[in-house]
PDB file of N, CA and C in Angstrom:
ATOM      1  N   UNK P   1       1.958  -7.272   6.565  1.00 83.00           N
ATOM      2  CA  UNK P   1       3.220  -7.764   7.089  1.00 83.00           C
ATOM      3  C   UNK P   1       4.321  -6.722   6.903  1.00 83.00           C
ATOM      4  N   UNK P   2       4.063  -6.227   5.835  1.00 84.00           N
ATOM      5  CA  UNK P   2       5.280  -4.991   5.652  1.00 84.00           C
ATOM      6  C   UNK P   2       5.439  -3.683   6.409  1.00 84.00           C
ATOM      7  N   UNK P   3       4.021  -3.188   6.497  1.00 86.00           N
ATOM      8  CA  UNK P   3       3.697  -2.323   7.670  1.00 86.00           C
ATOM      9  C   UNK P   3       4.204  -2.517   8.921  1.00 86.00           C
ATOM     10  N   UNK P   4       4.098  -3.758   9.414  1.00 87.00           N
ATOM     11  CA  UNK P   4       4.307  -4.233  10.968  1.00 87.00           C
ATOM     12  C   UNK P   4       5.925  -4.171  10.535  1.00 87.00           C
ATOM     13  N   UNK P   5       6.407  -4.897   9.639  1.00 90.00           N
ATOM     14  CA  UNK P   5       8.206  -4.773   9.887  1.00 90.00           C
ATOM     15  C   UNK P   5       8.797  -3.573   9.142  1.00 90.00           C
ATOM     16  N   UNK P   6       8.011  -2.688   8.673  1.00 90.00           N
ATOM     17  CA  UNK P   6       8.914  -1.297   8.796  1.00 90.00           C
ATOM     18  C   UNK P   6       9.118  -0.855  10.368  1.00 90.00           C
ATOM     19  N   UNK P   7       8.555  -0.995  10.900  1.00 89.00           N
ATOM     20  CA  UNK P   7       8.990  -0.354  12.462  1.00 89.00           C
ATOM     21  C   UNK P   7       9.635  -1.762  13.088  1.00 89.00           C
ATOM     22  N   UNK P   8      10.088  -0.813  14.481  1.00 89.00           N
ATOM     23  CA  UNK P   8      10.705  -1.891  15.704  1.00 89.00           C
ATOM     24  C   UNK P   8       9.726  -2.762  15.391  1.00 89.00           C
ATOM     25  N   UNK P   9       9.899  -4.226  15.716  1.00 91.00           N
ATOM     26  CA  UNK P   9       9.160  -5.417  16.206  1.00 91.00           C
ATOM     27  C   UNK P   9       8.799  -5.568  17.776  1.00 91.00           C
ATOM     28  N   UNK P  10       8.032  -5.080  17.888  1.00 95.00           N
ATOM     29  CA  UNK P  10       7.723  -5.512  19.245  1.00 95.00           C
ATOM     30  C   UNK P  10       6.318  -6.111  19.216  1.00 95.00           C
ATOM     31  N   UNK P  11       6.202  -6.448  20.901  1.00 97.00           N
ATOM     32  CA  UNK P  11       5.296  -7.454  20.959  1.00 97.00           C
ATOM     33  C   UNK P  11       3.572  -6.517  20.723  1.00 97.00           C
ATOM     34  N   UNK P  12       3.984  -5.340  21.140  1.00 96.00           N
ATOM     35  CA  UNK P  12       2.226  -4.310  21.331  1.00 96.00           C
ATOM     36  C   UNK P  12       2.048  -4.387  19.586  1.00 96.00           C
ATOM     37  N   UNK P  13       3.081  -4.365  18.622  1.00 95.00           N
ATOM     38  CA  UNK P  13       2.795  -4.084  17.306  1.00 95.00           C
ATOM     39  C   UNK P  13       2.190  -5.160  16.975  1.00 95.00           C
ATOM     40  N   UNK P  14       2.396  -6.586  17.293  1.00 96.00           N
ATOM     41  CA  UNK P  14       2.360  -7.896  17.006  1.00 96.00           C
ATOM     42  C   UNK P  14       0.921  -8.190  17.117  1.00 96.00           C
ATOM     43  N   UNK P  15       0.778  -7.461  18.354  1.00 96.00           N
ATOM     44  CA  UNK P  15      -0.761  -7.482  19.504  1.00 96.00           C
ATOM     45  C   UNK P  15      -1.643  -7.015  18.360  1.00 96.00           C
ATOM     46  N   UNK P  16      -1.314  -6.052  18.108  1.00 95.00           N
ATOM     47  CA  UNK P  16      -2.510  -5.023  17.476  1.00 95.00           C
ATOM     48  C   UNK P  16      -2.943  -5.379  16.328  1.00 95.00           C
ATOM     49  N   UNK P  17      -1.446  -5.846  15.261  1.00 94.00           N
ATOM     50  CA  UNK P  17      -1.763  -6.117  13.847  1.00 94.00           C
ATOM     51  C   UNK P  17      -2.982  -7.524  14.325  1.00 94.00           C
ATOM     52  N   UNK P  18      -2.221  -8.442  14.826  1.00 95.00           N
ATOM     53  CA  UNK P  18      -3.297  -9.898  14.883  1.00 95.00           C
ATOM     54  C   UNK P  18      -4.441  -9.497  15.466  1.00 95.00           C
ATOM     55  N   UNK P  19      -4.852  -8.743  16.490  1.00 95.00           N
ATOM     56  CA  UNK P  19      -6.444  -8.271  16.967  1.00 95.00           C
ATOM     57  C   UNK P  19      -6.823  -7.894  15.680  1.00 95.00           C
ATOM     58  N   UNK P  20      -6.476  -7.002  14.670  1.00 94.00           N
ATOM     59  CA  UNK P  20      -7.046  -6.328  13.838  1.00 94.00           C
ATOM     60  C   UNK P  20      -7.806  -7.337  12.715  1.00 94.00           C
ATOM     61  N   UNK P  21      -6.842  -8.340  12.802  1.00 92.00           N
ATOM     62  CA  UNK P  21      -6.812  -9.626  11.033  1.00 92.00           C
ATOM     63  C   UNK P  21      -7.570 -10.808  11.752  1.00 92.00           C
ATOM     64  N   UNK P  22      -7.691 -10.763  13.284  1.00 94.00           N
ATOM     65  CA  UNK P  22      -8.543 -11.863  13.807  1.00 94.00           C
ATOM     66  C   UNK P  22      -9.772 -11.358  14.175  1.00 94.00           C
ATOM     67  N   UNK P  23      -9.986 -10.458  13.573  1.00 93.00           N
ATOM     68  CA  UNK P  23     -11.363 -10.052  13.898  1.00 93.00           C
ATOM     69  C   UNK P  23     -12.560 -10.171  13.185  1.00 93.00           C
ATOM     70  N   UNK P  24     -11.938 -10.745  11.942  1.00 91.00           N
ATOM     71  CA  UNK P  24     -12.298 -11.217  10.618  1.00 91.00           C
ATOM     72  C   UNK P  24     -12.363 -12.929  10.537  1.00 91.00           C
ATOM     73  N   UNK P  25     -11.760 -13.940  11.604  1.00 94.00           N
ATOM     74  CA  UNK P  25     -11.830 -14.944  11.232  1.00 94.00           C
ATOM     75  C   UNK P  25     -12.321 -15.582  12.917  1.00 94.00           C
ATOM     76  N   UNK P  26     -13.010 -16.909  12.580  1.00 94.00           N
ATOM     77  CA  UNK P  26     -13.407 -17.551  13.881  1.00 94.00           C
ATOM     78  C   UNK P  26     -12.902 -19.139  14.041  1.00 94.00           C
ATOM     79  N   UNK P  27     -13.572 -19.270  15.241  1.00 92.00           N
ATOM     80  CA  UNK P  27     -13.117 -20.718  15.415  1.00 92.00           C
ATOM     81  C   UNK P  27     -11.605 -20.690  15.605  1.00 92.00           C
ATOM     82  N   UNK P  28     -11.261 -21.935  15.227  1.00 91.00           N
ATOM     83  CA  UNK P  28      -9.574 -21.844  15.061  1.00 91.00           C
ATOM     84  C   UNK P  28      -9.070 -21.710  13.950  1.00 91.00           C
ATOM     85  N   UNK P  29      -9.412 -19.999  13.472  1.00 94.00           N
ATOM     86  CA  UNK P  29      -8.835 -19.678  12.311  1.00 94.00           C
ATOM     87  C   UNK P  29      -8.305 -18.620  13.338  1.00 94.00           C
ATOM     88  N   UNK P  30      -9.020 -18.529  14.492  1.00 94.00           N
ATOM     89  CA  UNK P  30      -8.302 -17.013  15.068  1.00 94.00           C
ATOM     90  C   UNK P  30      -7.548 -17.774  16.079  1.00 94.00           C
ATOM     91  N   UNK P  31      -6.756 -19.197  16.097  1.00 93.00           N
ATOM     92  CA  UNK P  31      -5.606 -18.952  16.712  1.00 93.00           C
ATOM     93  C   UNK P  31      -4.740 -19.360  15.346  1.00 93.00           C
ATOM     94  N   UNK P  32      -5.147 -20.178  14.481  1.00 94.00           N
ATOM     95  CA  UNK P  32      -3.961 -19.940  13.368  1.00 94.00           C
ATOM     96  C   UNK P  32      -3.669 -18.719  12.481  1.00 94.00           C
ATOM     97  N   UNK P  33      -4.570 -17.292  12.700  1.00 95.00           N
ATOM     98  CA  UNK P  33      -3.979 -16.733  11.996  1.00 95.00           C
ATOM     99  C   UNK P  33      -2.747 -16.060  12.755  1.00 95.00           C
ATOM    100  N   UNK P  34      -2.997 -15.510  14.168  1.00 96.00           N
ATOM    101  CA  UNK P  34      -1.503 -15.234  14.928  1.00 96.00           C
ATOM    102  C   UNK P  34      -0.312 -16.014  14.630  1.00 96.00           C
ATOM    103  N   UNK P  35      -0.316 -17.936  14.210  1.00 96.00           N
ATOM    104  CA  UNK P  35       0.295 -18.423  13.886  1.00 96.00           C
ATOM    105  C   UNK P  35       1.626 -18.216  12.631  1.00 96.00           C
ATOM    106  N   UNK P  36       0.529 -18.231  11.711  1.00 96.00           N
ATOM    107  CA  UNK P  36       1.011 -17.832  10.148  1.00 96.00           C
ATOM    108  C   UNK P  36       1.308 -16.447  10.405  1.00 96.00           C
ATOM    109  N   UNK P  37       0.606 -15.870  11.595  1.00 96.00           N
ATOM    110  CA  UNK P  37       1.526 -14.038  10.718  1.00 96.00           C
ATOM    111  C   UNK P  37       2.938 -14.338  11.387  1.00 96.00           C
ATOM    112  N   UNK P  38       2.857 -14.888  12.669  1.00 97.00           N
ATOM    113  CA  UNK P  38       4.731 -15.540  13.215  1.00 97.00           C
ATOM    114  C   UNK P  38       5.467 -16.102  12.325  1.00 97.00           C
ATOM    115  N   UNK P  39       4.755 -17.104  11.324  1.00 97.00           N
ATOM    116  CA  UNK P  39       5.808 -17.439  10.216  1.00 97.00           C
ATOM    117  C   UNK P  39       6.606 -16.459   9.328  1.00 97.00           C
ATOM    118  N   UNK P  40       5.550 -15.772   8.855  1.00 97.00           N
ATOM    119  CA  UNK P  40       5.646 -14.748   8.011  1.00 97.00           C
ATOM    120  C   UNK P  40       6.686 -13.997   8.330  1.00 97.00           C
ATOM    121  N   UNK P  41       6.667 -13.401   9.596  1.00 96.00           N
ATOM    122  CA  UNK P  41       7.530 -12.464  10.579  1.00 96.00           C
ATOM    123  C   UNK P  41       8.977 -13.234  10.582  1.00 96.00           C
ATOM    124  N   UNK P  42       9.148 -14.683  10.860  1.00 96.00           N
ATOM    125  CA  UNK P  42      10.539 -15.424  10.801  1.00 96.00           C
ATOM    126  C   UNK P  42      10.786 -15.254   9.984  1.00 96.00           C
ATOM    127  N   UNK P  43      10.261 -15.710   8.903  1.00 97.00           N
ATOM    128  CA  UNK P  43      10.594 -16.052   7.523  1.00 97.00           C
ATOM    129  C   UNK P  43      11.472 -14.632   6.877  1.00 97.00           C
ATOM    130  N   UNK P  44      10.957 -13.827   7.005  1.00 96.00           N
ATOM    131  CA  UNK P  44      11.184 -12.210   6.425  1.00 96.00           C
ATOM    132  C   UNK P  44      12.073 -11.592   7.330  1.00 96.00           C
ATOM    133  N   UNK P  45      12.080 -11.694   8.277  1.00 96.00           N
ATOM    134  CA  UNK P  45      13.156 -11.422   9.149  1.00 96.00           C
ATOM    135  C   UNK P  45      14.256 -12.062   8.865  1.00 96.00           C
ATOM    136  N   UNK P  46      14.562 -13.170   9.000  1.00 96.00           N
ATOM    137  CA  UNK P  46      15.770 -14.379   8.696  1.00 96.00           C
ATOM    138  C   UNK P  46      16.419 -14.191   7.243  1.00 96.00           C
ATOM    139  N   UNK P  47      15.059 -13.784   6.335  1.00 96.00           N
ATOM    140  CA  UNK P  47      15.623 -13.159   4.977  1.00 96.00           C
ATOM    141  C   UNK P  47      16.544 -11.775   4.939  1.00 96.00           C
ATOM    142  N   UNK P  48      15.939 -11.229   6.478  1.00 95.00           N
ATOM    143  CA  UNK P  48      16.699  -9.662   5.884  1.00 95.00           C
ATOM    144  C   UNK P  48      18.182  -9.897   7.042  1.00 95.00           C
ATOM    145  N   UNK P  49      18.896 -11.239   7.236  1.00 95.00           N
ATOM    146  CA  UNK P  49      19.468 -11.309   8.238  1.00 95.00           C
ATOM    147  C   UNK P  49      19.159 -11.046   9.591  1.00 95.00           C
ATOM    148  N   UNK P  50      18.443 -10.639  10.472  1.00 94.00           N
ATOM    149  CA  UNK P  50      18.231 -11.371  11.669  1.00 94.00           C
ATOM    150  C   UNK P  50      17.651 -12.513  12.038  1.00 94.00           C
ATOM    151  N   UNK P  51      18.044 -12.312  13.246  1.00 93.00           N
ATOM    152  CA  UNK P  51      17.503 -13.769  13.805  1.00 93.00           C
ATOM    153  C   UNK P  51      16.730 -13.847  15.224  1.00 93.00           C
ATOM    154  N   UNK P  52      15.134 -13.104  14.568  1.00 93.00           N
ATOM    155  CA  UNK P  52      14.290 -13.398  15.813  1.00 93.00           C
ATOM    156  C   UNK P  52      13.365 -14.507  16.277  1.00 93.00           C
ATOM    157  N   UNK P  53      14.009 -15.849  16.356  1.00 95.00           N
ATOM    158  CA  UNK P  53      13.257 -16.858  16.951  1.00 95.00           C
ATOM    159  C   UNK P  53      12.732 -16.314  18.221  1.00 95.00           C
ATOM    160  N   UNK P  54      13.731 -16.172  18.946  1.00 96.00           N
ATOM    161  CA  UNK P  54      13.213 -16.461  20.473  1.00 96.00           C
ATOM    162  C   UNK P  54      12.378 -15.437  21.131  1.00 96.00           C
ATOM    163  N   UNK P  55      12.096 -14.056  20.872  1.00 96.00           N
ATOM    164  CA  UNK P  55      11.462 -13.272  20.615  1.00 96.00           C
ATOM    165  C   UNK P  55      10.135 -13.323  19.580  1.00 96.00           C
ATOM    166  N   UNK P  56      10.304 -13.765  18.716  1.00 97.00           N
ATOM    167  CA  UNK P  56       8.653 -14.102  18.110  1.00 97.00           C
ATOM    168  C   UNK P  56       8.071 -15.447  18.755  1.00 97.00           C
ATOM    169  N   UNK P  57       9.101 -16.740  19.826  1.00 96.00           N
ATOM    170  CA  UNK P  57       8.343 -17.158  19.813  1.00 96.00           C
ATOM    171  C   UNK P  57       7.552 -16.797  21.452  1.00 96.00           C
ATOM    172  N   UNK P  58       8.703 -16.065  21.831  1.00 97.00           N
ATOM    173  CA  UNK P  58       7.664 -15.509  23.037  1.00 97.00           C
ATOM    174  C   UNK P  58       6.258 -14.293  22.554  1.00 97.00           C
ATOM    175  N   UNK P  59       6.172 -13.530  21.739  1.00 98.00           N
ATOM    176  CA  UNK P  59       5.520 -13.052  21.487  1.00 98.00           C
ATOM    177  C   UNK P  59       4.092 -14.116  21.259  1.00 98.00           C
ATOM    178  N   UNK P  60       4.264 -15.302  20.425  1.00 96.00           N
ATOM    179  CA  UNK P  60       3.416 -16.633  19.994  1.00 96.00           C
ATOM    180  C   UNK P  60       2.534 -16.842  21.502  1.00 96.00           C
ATOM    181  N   UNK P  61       3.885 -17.248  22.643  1.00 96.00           N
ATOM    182  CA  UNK P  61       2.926 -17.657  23.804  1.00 96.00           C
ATOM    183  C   UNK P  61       2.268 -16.710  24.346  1.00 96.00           C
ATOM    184  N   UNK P  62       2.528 -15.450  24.175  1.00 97.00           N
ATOM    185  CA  UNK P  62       2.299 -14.659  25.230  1.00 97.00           C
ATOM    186  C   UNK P  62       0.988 -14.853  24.504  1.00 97.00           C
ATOM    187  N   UNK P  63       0.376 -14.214  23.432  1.00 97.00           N
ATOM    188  CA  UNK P  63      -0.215 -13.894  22.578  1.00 97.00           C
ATOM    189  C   UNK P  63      -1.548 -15.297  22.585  1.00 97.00           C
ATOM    190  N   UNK P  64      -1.384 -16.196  23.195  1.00 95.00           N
ATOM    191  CA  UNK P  64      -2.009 -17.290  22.504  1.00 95.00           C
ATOM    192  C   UNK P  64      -2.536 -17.691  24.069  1.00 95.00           C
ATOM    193  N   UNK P  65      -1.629 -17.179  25.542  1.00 96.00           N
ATOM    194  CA  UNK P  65      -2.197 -17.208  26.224  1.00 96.00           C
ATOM    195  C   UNK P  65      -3.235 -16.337  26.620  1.00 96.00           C
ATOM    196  N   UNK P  66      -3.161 -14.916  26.312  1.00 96.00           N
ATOM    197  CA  UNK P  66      -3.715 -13.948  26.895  1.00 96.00           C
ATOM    198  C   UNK P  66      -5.058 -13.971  25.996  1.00 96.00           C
ATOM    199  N   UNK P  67      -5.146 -14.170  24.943  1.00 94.00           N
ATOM    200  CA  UNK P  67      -6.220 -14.090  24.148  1.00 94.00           C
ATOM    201  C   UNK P  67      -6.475 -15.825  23.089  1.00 94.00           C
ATOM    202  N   UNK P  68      -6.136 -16.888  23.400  1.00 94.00           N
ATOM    203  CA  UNK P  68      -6.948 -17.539  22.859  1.00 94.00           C
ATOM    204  C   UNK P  68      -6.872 -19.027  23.932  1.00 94.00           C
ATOM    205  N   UNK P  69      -6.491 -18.823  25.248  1.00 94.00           N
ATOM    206  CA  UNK P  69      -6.010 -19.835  25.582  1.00 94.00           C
ATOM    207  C   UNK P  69      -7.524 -20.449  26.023  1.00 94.00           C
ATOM    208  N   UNK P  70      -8.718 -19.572  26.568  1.00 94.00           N
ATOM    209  CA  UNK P  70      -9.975 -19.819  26.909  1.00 94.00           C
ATOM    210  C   UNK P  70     -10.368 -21.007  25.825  1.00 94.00           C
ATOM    211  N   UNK P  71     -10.331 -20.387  24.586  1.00 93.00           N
ATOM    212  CA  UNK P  71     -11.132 -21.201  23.629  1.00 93.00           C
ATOM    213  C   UNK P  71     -10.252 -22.051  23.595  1.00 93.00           C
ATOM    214  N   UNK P  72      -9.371 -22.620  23.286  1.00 93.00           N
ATOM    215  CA  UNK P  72      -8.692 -23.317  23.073  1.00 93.00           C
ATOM    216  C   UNK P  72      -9.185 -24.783  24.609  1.00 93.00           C
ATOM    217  N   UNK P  73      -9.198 -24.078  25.232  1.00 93.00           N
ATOM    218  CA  UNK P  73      -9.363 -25.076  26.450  1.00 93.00           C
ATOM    219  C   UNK P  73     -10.921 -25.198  26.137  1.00 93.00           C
ATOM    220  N   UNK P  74     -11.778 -24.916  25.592  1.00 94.00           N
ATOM    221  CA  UNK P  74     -13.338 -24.691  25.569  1.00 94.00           C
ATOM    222  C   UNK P  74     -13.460 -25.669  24.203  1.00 94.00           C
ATOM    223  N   UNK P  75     -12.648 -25.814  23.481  1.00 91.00           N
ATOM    224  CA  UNK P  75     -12.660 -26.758  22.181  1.00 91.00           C
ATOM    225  C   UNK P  75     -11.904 -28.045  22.689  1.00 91.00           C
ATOM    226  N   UNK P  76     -11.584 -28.397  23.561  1.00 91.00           N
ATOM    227  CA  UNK P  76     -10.748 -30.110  24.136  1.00 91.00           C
ATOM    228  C   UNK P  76      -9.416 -29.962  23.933  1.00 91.00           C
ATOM    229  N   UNK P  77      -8.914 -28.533  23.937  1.00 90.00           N
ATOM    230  CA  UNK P  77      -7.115 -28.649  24.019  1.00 90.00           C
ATOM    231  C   UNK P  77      -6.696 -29.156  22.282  1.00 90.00           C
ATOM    232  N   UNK P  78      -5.474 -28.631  22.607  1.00 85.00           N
ATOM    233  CA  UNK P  78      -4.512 -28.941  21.501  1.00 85.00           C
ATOM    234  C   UNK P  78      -4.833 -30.256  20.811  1.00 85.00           C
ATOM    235  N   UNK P  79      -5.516 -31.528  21.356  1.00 85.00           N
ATOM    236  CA  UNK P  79      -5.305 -32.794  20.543  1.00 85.00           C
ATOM    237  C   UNK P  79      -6.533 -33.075  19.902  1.00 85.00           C
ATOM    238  N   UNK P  80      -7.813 -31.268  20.178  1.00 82.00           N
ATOM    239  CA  UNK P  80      -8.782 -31.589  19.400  1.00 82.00           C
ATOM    240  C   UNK P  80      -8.836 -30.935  17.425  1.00 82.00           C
ATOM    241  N   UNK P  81      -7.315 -29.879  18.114  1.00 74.00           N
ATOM    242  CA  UNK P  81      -6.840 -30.049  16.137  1.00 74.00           C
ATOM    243  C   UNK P  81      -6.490 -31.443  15.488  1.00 74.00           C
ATOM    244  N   UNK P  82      -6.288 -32.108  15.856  1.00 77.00           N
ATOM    245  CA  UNK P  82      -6.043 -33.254  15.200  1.00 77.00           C
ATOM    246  C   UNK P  82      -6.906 -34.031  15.028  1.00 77.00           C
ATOM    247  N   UNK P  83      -7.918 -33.232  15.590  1.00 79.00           N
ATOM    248  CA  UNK P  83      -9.084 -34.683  15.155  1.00 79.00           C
ATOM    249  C   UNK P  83      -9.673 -33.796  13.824  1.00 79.00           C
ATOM    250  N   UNK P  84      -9.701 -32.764  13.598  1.00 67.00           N
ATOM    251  CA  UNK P  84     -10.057 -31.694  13.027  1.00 67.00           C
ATOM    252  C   UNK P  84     -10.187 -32.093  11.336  1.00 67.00           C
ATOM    253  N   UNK P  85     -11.163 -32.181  10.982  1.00 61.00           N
ATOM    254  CA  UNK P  85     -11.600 -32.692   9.160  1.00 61.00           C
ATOM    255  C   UNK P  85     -11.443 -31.495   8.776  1.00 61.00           C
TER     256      UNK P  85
END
């Protein structure tokens, strides 16, 4: 996380770090980990005074369409996390 916010924030940095850390986890661990690293990114950002909501959360969709939206539709959509034990 510290790596990624010593430089600009942009979305290719965002891209790369989460390909790298989801390559290591499956199922829907590889759309919650893009999740939690967005928290992480608010959270620490907002601490150092800015304020990038609206920008991380476009980074979130972009990110969640281009690479997990398949599975996601291949597992019964969003209301099959909730059935989720």
């Amino acid at each position: 996380l510290q790596m990624l916010l010593s430089q600009p924030v942009t979305y290719q940095a965002y891209r790369e770090c989460t390909l790298e850390t989801t390559v290591h986890a499956s199922g829907w661990n590889k759309i919650l980990v893009p999740l939690i690293l967005l928290q992480q990114m608010l959270l620490e950002l907002t601490r150092r005074g800015q304020e990038p909501l609206s920008a991380l959360l476009q980074f979130g969709v972009t990110y969640l369409e281009d690479y997990a939206a398949e599975y996601i539709i291949q597992q019964g959509g969003w209301g099959t996390v909730f059935n989720l034990e």
